[in-house]
Amino acid sequence: MKIDTVTPATDINHSNLASHHLREFWAALGGAPELTDTCSFSGTGELISAFHVSDLAAAAIGAAGTAAAELLQAATGVLPAVQVDRRMASLWFGISLQPLGWKLPPLWDPVAGNYRARDGWIRLHTNAAHHRQAALSVLDCAADAASVAHAVQRWDAAALEDAIVARSGCAAVMYSSEQWAVHPQGQAVAAEPLLHVDIGARVATRAWQPSRDRPLRGIRVLDLTRILAGPVATRFLAGLGAEVLRIDPYGWEEPNVVPDVVLGKRCARLDLKNPVDLDTLKQLMSRADIVVHGYRSDALARLGLDAGQRREINPALIDVSLDAYGWSGVWQCRRGFDSLIQMSTGIAEAGMRAMGRDEPVNLPVQAIDHATGYLMAAAALRGLTLRMTQGVGIGVRASLARTAATLQLRAEPVSELVGFAPDTPDDRNADVEQTSWGPAARLRAPLQIDGAALAWRYPARALGSYEPEWLSSNDGL
């Protein structure tokens, strides 16, 4: 990922702002305030944006690192130092993998993007074929951006959003932050905590202690996530030594993001509409330590896997859930993605004004997804600490919309920012990663935990490359 440079610099103490975000995140996780002192930040420069994206990136990764340090302290009595490189953290919020001799597919489908309706702007998210078809069936036009733009102009933005969502598609009207604040869903999200943390009763747990160099060796993580936030969380857990098993339905692909986010995981497939495969999933869940999922709550309930049923299957489970638009309000089960959240919550409108543009300006990276992913990883790690020290299971719920509310708008003009230097070969690991798509170079880790380096056992492999089963032994993870 190349990061543009803008001059001159302003005198902003980014370490203080990142530390502020870290304290906010750590408080939401329920951690002891003094533990954030173990995390320090280094590096200068910025992702060029109307918002403090680099500070958000550093703090979110720092929260996950602090949670790992707390887990090690609980086991060893020693709190390791944690250091976050703001520049590398910002790069990891983009694409961490550089193909060598091949190319990743485009990040966006040709139809996806921002369009001007009769009375304002709307964004269509059409990367998945069924979401694209939903939008095109409403617009009744060809599958190219010009045809879509012409068709969108005939609609009021809110009416088009409603029509596409009614067809199980994904769209978002651009609101200002003031409009979102009075919107019923904006009010519902504002009333929610950053993270919903539910600590269960004491349960029988298996004997387990973290290893000093590989803190999550021996931990099984069932990954039921797609696209970005959830996969970012489980990728981080894999980097600390967890056995991560990702489950996808047959036929599902994510060619534009999968090579980046399946690092360190084994990926298998199940058809959850098939009773036999659904039973296999329940058996996997019964032996998991952590489950991370991004299914809508109503979808899991239809499978007989709501929060209570998951807890019945595995009372000691650390259950981490993701929702797009929050866990209450009229949109609580609405499909959503980072770019849509940016439109709904006022981020794209604020970017447009700050940049002096006449169209929505999104963040330079999918920062809401990534930040939420690292918060979910931190929640899973804190859950392990609580289970190890108190013998309890834990449930944590995060949402993209609530994470978006923590992102701070800049006070200084964007033109005064200094961007990060472009990435170079020195920013990448020397070892070539042999992925399913070809050789690749991976960015150096953005986080250093004293004595416990992030490292991934498996290179990125295509979805469905493994069987849906836990390893017979966790030795060597």
Coordinates of C-alpha atoms in Angstrom, one line a residue:
M1 CA 0.0 0.0 0.0
K2 CA 1.5 3.4 -1.0
I3 CA 0.8 6.3 1.4
D4 CA 0.9 9.8 -0.1
T5 CA 2.9 12.5 1.6
V6 CA 1.5 15.9 2.4
T7 CA 3.5 18.8 3.9
P8 CA 4.2 20.6 6.2
A9 CA 3.9 19.0 9.6
T10 CA 1.8 20.2 12.5
D11 CA 2.8 19.9 16.1
I12 CA 0.4 17.1 17.3
N13 CA 1.3 14.7 20.0
H14 CA 0.0 11.5 18.3
S15 CA 1.2 9.3 21.1
N16 CA -1.1 11.1 23.5
L17 CA -4.1 10.7 21.2
A18 CA -3.3 7.0 20.6
S19 CA -3.0 6.6 24.4
H20 CA -6.3 8.3 24.9
H21 CA -8.0 5.9 22.5
L22 CA -6.2 3.0 24.2
R23 CA -7.5 3.9 27.6
E24 CA -11.0 4.3 26.1
F25 CA -10.8 0.8 24.5
W26 CA -9.3 -0.8 27.6
A27 CA -12.0 0.7 29.8
A28 CA -14.6 -0.8 27.5
L29 CA -12.9 -4.2 27.8
G30 CA -13.0 -4.0 31.6
G31 CA -9.3 -4.0 32.1
A32 CA -7.4 -2.5 35.0
P33 CA -6.5 1.1 34.0
E34 CA -2.8 0.9 35.0
L35 CA -2.1 -1.9 32.5
T36 CA -2.2 0.5 29.6
D37 CA 1.1 1.9 30.9
T38 CA 2.8 -1.2 29.4
C39 CA 2.0 -0.1 25.9
S40 CA 4.0 2.6 24.1
F41 CA 3.8 4.1 20.6
S42 CA 6.5 5.0 18.1
G43 CA 6.6 6.4 14.6
T44 CA 5.8 9.7 12.9
G45 CA 3.5 10.5 10.0
E46 CA -0.2 10.1 9.2
L47 CA -2.7 8.4 7.0
I48 CA -4.0 11.4 5.1
S49 CA -7.6 11.8 6.2
A50 CA -10.0 14.2 7.8
F51 CA -9.9 11.8 10.8
H52 CA -7.2 10.6 13.1
V53 CA -7.1 7.2 11.5
S54 CA -3.4 6.3 12.4
D55 CA -4.1 7.0 16.1
L56 CA -7.2 4.7 15.9
A57 CA -5.1 2.0 14.2
A58 CA -2.3 2.2 16.8
A59 CA -4.6 2.2 19.7
A60 CA -6.7 -0.7 18.5
I61 CA -3.7 -2.9 17.9
G62 CA -2.3 -1.6 21.3
A63 CA -5.4 -2.8 23.0
A64 CA -5.0 -6.3 21.6
G65 CA -1.3 -6.3 22.6
T66 CA -2.2 -5.1 26.1
A67 CA -4.7 -7.9 26.5
A68 CA -2.0 -10.4 25.5
A69 CA 0.4 -8.9 28.0
E70 CA -2.3 -9.1 30.7
L71 CA -2.8 -12.8 29.9
L72 CA 0.9 -13.4 30.3
Q73 CA 1.1 -11.5 33.5
A74 CA -1.8 -13.6 35.0
A75 CA 0.2 -16.7 34.2
T76 CA 3.8 -15.6 35.0
G77 CA 3.5 -12.6 37.3
V78 CA 5.5 -10.5 34.9
L79 CA 3.8 -7.9 32.6
P80 CA 5.7 -7.7 29.3
A81 CA 6.3 -4.4 27.5
V82 CA 4.2 -3.7 24.4
Q83 CA 5.2 -1.4 21.6
V84 CA 3.2 -0.3 18.6
D85 CA 4.7 1.1 15.5
R86 CA 2.1 3.7 14.3
R87 CA 3.3 3.5 10.7
M88 CA 3.2 -0.3 10.5
A89 CA -0.1 -0.3 12.3
S90 CA -1.5 2.0 9.6
L91 CA -0.1 -0.2 6.9
W92 CA -1.7 -3.3 8.4
F93 CA -5.0 -1.4 8.3
G94 CA -4.6 -1.6 4.5
I95 CA -3.3 -4.7 2.8
S96 CA -0.6 -6.6 4.6
L97 CA 0.3 -8.9 1.7
Q98 CA 2.2 -8.0 -1.4
P99 CA 1.9 -10.5 -4.3
L100 CA 5.2 -11.5 -6.0
G101 CA 4.6 -12.0 -9.7
W102 CA 0.7 -12.0 -9.5
K103 CA -2.0 -9.6 -8.7
L104 CA -4.8 -9.4 -6.1
P105 CA -8.3 -8.8 -7.6
P106 CA -9.7 -5.3 -7.3
L107 CA -11.0 -4.5 -3.9
W108 CA -14.3 -3.3 -5.3
D109 CA -16.8 -4.7 -7.7
P110 CA -17.3 -2.4 -10.7
V111 CA -20.8 -1.4 -9.5
A112 CA -19.8 -0.7 -5.9
G113 CA -19.4 3.0 -5.0
N114 CA -21.0 6.3 -4.2
Y115 CA -23.8 7.6 -6.4
R116 CA -25.7 10.8 -6.6
A117 CA -29.5 10.4 -6.2
R118 CA -32.1 13.1 -6.7
D119 CA -31.7 14.5 -3.2
G120 CA -28.3 13.4 -2.0
W121 CA -25.7 10.6 -2.0
I122 CA -26.0 6.9 -1.6
R123 CA -23.4 4.1 -1.5
L124 CA -24.1 0.7 -3.0
H125 CA -22.1 -2.3 -1.6
T126 CA -22.1 -5.0 -4.3
N127 CA -19.0 -7.1 -3.9
A128 CA -21.1 -10.2 -3.2
A129 CA -23.1 -11.5 -6.3
H130 CA -26.4 -11.6 -4.4
H131 CA -26.0 -8.1 -3.1
R132 CA -25.2 -6.8 -6.6
Q133 CA -28.2 -8.6 -8.0
A134 CA -30.4 -7.1 -5.3
A135 CA -29.3 -3.5 -6.2
L136 CA -29.6 -4.2 -10.0
S137 CA -33.1 -5.7 -9.6
V138 CA -34.3 -2.5 -7.9
L139 CA -32.6 -0.2 -10.3
D140 CA -33.5 -2.3 -13.4
C141 CA -30.3 -1.5 -15.2
A142 CA -27.1 -3.0 -16.6
A143 CA -24.3 -4.1 -14.3
D144 CA -21.9 -1.2 -15.1
A145 CA -21.2 2.0 -13.2
A146 CA -22.5 4.4 -15.9
S147 CA -25.9 2.6 -16.1
V148 CA -26.2 2.4 -12.3
A149 CA -25.4 6.1 -12.0
H150 CA -28.1 7.0 -14.5
A151 CA -30.6 4.8 -12.8
V152 CA -29.8 6.1 -9.3
Q153 CA -30.5 9.7 -10.4
R154 CA -34.2 8.8 -10.8
W155 CA -34.5 7.9 -7.1
D156 CA -34.6 9.7 -3.8
A157 CA -31.7 8.4 -1.7
A158 CA -33.7 7.1 1.3
A159 CA -36.3 5.4 -0.9
L160 CA -33.6 3.7 -2.9
E161 CA -31.9 2.5 0.3
D162 CA -35.1 1.1 1.6
A163 CA -35.9 -0.7 -1.6
I164 CA -32.4 -2.3 -1.9
V165 CA -32.4 -3.3 1.8
A166 CA -35.9 -4.8 1.3
R167 CA -34.4 -7.0 -1.4
S168 CA -31.7 -8.2 1.0
G169 CA -29.1 -5.9 -0.6
C170 CA -26.7 -3.4 1.0
A171 CA -26.9 0.4 0.6
A172 CA -26.5 3.5 2.8
V173 CA -27.6 7.1 2.4
M174 CA -25.0 9.7 3.3
Y175 CA -25.9 11.5 6.5
S176 CA -24.1 14.2 8.4
S177 CA -23.1 13.5 11.9
E178 CA -25.8 15.8 13.0
Q179 CA -28.4 13.9 11.0
W180 CA -27.1 10.6 12.3
A181 CA -27.4 11.9 15.9
V182 CA -31.1 12.3 15.6
H183 CA -31.8 9.3 13.4
P184 CA -33.5 6.5 15.4
Q185 CA -30.6 4.1 14.8
G186 CA -28.0 6.7 15.6
Q187 CA -29.7 7.3 18.9
A188 CA -29.8 3.6 19.6
V189 CA -26.1 3.2 18.9
A190 CA -25.2 6.2 21.0
A191 CA -26.9 4.6 24.0
E192 CA -24.9 1.4 23.7
P193 CA -21.5 0.7 25.3
L194 CA -18.6 0.4 23.0
L195 CA -18.5 -3.3 23.9
H196 CA -21.3 -5.4 25.5
V197 CA -19.5 -7.6 28.0
D198 CA -21.4 -10.4 29.7
I199 CA -19.6 -12.5 32.3
G200 CA -21.2 -15.9 33.0
A201 CA -21.3 -18.1 36.0
R202 CA -18.3 -20.2 37.2
V203 CA -17.9 -23.3 35.0
A204 CA -15.6 -26.3 34.7
T205 CA -12.7 -25.4 32.5
R206 CA -9.8 -27.4 31.1
A207 CA -6.3 -27.0 32.5
W208 CA -4.4 -24.6 30.4
Q209 CA -1.6 -22.0 30.8
P210 CA -0.3 -19.6 28.2
S211 CA 3.2 -20.2 26.9
R212 CA 5.6 -17.4 27.3
D213 CA 6.7 -17.2 23.7
R214 CA 3.4 -18.4 22.1
P215 CA 0.7 -17.1 24.5
L216 CA -2.2 -18.9 22.7
R217 CA -0.6 -22.3 22.1
G218 CA -3.2 -24.9 22.8
I219 CA -6.2 -22.6 22.3
R220 CA -8.8 -23.5 19.7
V221 CA -10.6 -20.6 17.9
L222 CA -13.7 -21.3 15.8
D223 CA -13.9 -18.6 13.1
L224 CA -17.4 -18.0 11.7
T225 CA -16.6 -14.6 10.1
R226 CA -16.3 -13.1 6.7
I227 CA -14.9 -10.1 4.9
L228 CA -12.8 -8.1 7.3
A229 CA -13.4 -7.2 11.0
G230 CA -13.9 -10.8 12.3
P231 CA -11.1 -12.3 10.1
V232 CA -8.7 -9.5 11.3
A233 CA -9.5 -10.6 14.9
T234 CA -8.8 -14.3 14.3
R235 CA -5.7 -13.5 12.2
F236 CA -4.3 -11.7 15.2
L237 CA -5.1 -14.7 17.5
A238 CA -3.4 -17.0 15.1
G239 CA -0.3 -14.8 15.2
L240 CA -0.1 -15.5 19.0
G241 CA -0.2 -19.3 18.4
A242 CA -4.0 -20.2 18.5
E243 CA -5.3 -23.0 16.3
V244 CA -7.8 -21.1 14.2
L245 CA -10.4 -23.1 12.1
R246 CA -12.4 -20.9 9.7
I247 CA -15.8 -22.3 8.4
D248 CA -17.4 -21.0 5.2
P249 CA -20.4 -22.3 3.2
Y250 CA -19.7 -24.1 -0.1
G251 CA -19.5 -21.7 -3.0
W252 CA -18.6 -18.6 -0.9
E253 CA -15.4 -16.8 -2.0
E254 CA -13.8 -13.5 -1.1
P255 CA -11.1 -13.2 -3.7
N256 CA -10.3 -9.6 -2.9
V257 CA -9.6 -10.0 0.8
V258 CA -9.1 -13.6 1.6
P259 CA -5.4 -13.8 0.7
D260 CA -4.8 -11.0 3.2
V261 CA -6.8 -12.3 6.2
V262 CA -6.6 -16.1 6.2
L263 CA -2.9 -16.0 7.3
G264 CA -2.3 -18.6 10.0
K265 CA -5.6 -20.3 9.7
R266 CA -7.0 -23.6 8.4
C267 CA -10.1 -23.0 6.3
A268 CA -12.9 -25.6 5.8
R269 CA -16.4 -25.6 4.5
L270 CA -19.8 -26.7 5.9
D271 CA -23.4 -26.4 4.7
L272 CA -25.2 -25.3 7.8
K273 CA -28.6 -26.0 6.2
N274 CA -27.5 -29.7 6.2
P275 CA -28.3 -31.2 9.6
V276 CA -25.2 -33.4 9.4
D277 CA -22.9 -30.4 8.8
L278 CA -24.7 -28.3 11.4
D279 CA -24.1 -31.1 13.9
T280 CA -20.4 -31.0 12.9
L281 CA -20.3 -27.3 13.6
K282 CA -21.9 -27.9 17.1
Q283 CA -19.3 -30.5 17.8
L284 CA -16.5 -28.2 16.8
M285 CA -18.0 -25.5 19.0
S286 CA -18.2 -27.8 22.0
R287 CA -14.4 -28.3 21.8
A288 CA -13.5 -24.7 21.1
D289 CA -12.1 -22.2 23.5
I290 CA -13.2 -19.2 21.6
V291 CA -15.8 -18.6 18.9
V292 CA -15.8 -15.4 16.8
H293 CA -18.7 -14.8 14.5
G294 CA -20.2 -12.1 12.4
Y295 CA -23.5 -13.7 11.5
R296 CA -26.6 -11.6 12.1
S297 CA -28.2 -12.6 15.4
D298 CA -31.4 -13.6 13.7
A299 CA -29.5 -15.8 11.3
L300 CA -27.9 -17.8 14.1
A301 CA -31.1 -18.1 15.9
R302 CA -32.7 -19.8 12.9
L303 CA -29.9 -22.3 13.0
G304 CA -30.6 -23.1 16.7
L305 CA -27.4 -21.3 17.7
D306 CA -28.4 -18.1 19.5
A307 CA -26.3 -16.9 22.5
G308 CA -28.1 -19.1 25.0
Q309 CA -27.8 -22.2 22.8
R310 CA -24.1 -21.6 22.2
R311 CA -23.6 -21.3 25.9
E312 CA -25.4 -24.6 26.4
I313 CA -23.2 -26.3 23.9
N314 CA -20.1 -25.0 25.6
P315 CA -20.5 -23.3 29.0
A316 CA -16.8 -22.3 29.1
L317 CA -16.9 -20.7 25.7
I318 CA -15.5 -17.2 25.1
D319 CA -18.1 -15.9 22.7
V320 CA -17.2 -12.8 20.6
S321 CA -19.9 -11.5 18.3
L322 CA -20.0 -8.7 15.6
D323 CA -22.9 -6.7 14.3
A324 CA -22.8 -3.8 11.8
Y325 CA -25.4 -1.3 13.0
G326 CA -25.5 -2.1 16.7
W327 CA -27.4 -4.5 19.0
S328 CA -30.5 -2.4 19.5
G329 CA -32.8 -0.2 17.4
V330 CA -34.7 -0.7 14.2
W331 CA -31.5 -1.6 12.2
Q332 CA -30.0 -4.1 14.7
C333 CA -30.2 -6.9 12.1
R334 CA -29.4 -4.9 9.0
R335 CA -26.6 -6.0 6.8
G336 CA -23.7 -3.6 6.8
F337 CA -20.1 -3.0 5.9
D338 CA -17.4 -0.5 6.9
S339 CA -18.0 1.7 3.8
L340 CA -21.7 1.8 4.5
I341 CA -21.1 2.7 8.2
Q342 CA -19.0 5.6 7.1
M343 CA -21.9 6.9 5.0
S344 CA -24.5 6.4 7.6
T345 CA -22.6 7.8 10.6
G346 CA -21.4 11.1 9.0
I347 CA -17.8 10.1 8.4
A348 CA -18.0 10.4 4.6
E349 CA -19.9 13.7 4.8
A350 CA -17.3 15.1 7.2
G351 CA -14.5 14.0 4.9
M352 CA -16.2 15.7 2.0
R353 CA -16.4 19.0 3.8
A354 CA -12.9 18.8 5.3
M355 CA -11.4 18.0 1.9
G356 CA -13.4 20.6 0.0
R357 CA -15.0 18.0 -2.3
D358 CA -18.4 17.8 -3.8
E359 CA -18.8 14.0 -3.3
P360 CA -18.4 11.7 -0.3
V361 CA -14.9 11.2 0.9
N362 CA -14.3 7.8 2.6
L363 CA -11.4 6.9 4.9
P364 CA -8.2 5.9 3.2
V365 CA -8.5 2.4 4.6
Q366 CA -11.3 0.2 6.1
A367 CA -10.4 1.6 9.5
I368 CA -13.7 0.8 11.2
D369 CA -13.5 -2.9 10.2
H370 CA -9.8 -3.2 11.3
A371 CA -10.2 -1.3 14.6
T372 CA -13.3 -3.4 15.5
G373 CA -11.4 -6.6 14.6
Y374 CA -8.5 -5.8 17.0
L375 CA -11.0 -4.9 19.7
M376 CA -12.6 -8.3 19.2
A377 CA -9.2 -10.0 19.5
A378 CA -8.6 -8.0 22.7
A379 CA -12.0 -9.2 24.0
A380 CA -11.1 -12.8 23.3
L381 CA -7.8 -12.5 25.1
R382 CA -9.4 -10.8 28.1
G383 CA -11.9 -13.6 28.1
L384 CA -9.1 -16.2 28.4
T385 CA -7.6 -14.2 31.3
L386 CA -10.9 -14.2 33.1
R387 CA -11.6 -17.9 32.4
M388 CA -8.1 -18.8 33.6
T389 CA -8.3 -16.7 36.8
Q390 CA -12.0 -16.8 37.7
G391 CA -13.3 -19.9 35.9
V392 CA -16.0 -18.1 33.9
G393 CA -17.2 -18.1 30.4
I394 CA -17.7 -14.7 28.7
G395 CA -19.7 -13.1 25.9
V396 CA -18.6 -9.9 24.1
R397 CA -20.6 -8.1 21.4
A398 CA -19.0 -5.4 19.2
S399 CA -20.5 -3.3 16.4
L400 CA -19.0 -1.3 13.5
A401 CA -21.3 1.6 14.1
R402 CA -20.3 1.9 17.8
T403 CA -16.6 1.7 16.9
A404 CA -17.1 4.4 14.3
A405 CA -18.2 6.8 17.1
T406 CA -14.7 6.7 18.6
L407 CA -13.0 8.0 15.5
Q408 CA -12.0 11.7 16.0
L409 CA -12.3 14.4 13.4
R410 CA -9.2 16.5 13.0
A411 CA -9.1 20.1 14.1
E412 CA -6.2 21.0 11.9
P413 CA -6.4 21.4 8.1
V414 CA -5.7 18.2 6.2
S415 CA -3.3 20.2 4.0
E416 CA -0.9 20.6 7.0
L417 CA -0.4 16.9 7.5
V418 CA 2.7 14.8 6.9
G419 CA 2.0 11.4 5.4
F420 CA 3.9 8.3 6.1
A421 CA 6.8 7.5 3.8
P422 CA 5.9 5.0 1.1
D423 CA 6.3 1.4 2.0
T424 CA 9.6 -0.3 1.0
P425 CA 11.0 -3.9 0.9
D426 CA 12.4 -3.2 4.4
D427 CA 8.8 -3.0 5.7
R428 CA 8.2 -6.7 4.7
N429 CA 9.4 -10.0 6.1
A430 CA 12.4 -11.5 4.4
D431 CA 10.7 -14.9 4.2
V432 CA 8.5 -15.5 1.1
E433 CA 5.0 -16.7 2.0
Q434 CA 3.9 -19.5 -0.3
T435 CA 0.1 -18.7 -0.6
S436 CA -2.5 -20.6 -2.6
W437 CA -2.4 -17.9 -5.1
G438 CA 1.4 -17.5 -5.5
P439 CA 4.4 -16.3 -3.5
A440 CA 4.0 -13.1 -1.5
A441 CA 5.7 -10.8 0.9
R442 CA 4.0 -10.0 4.2
L443 CA 4.4 -6.8 6.2
R444 CA 6.5 -6.9 9.4
A445 CA 4.3 -7.1 12.5
P446 CA 3.0 -3.8 13.8
L447 CA 3.2 -4.9 17.4
Q448 CA 6.1 -6.1 19.6
I449 CA 5.2 -8.0 22.8
D450 CA 8.4 -8.6 24.8
G451 CA 9.3 -12.3 24.5
A452 CA 6.2 -13.2 22.4
A453 CA 6.6 -12.2 18.8
L454 CA 3.7 -12.4 16.4
A455 CA 4.3 -15.3 14.0
W456 CA 2.0 -17.4 11.9
R457 CA 2.3 -21.1 11.4
Y458 CA 0.3 -21.4 8.1
P459 CA 0.7 -19.3 5.0
A460 CA -2.6 -17.9 3.4
R461 CA -4.5 -20.8 1.9
A462 CA -7.7 -20.8 -0.1
L463 CA -11.1 -21.2 1.5
G464 CA -12.0 -24.9 1.9
S465 CA -8.4 -26.1 1.8
Y466 CA -8.8 -28.2 5.0
E467 CA -11.2 -30.6 6.6
P468 CA -13.6 -29.2 9.3
E469 CA -11.8 -30.8 12.3
W470 CA -9.5 -29.8 15.1
L471 CA -6.0 -31.0 15.0
S472 CA -5.4 -34.2 17.0
S473 CA -2.7 -32.3 18.9
N474 CA -2.0 -28.7 19.4
D475 CA 1.7 -29.3 20.0
G476 CA 3.9 -27.0 18.0
L477 CA 1.4 -24.3 17.3

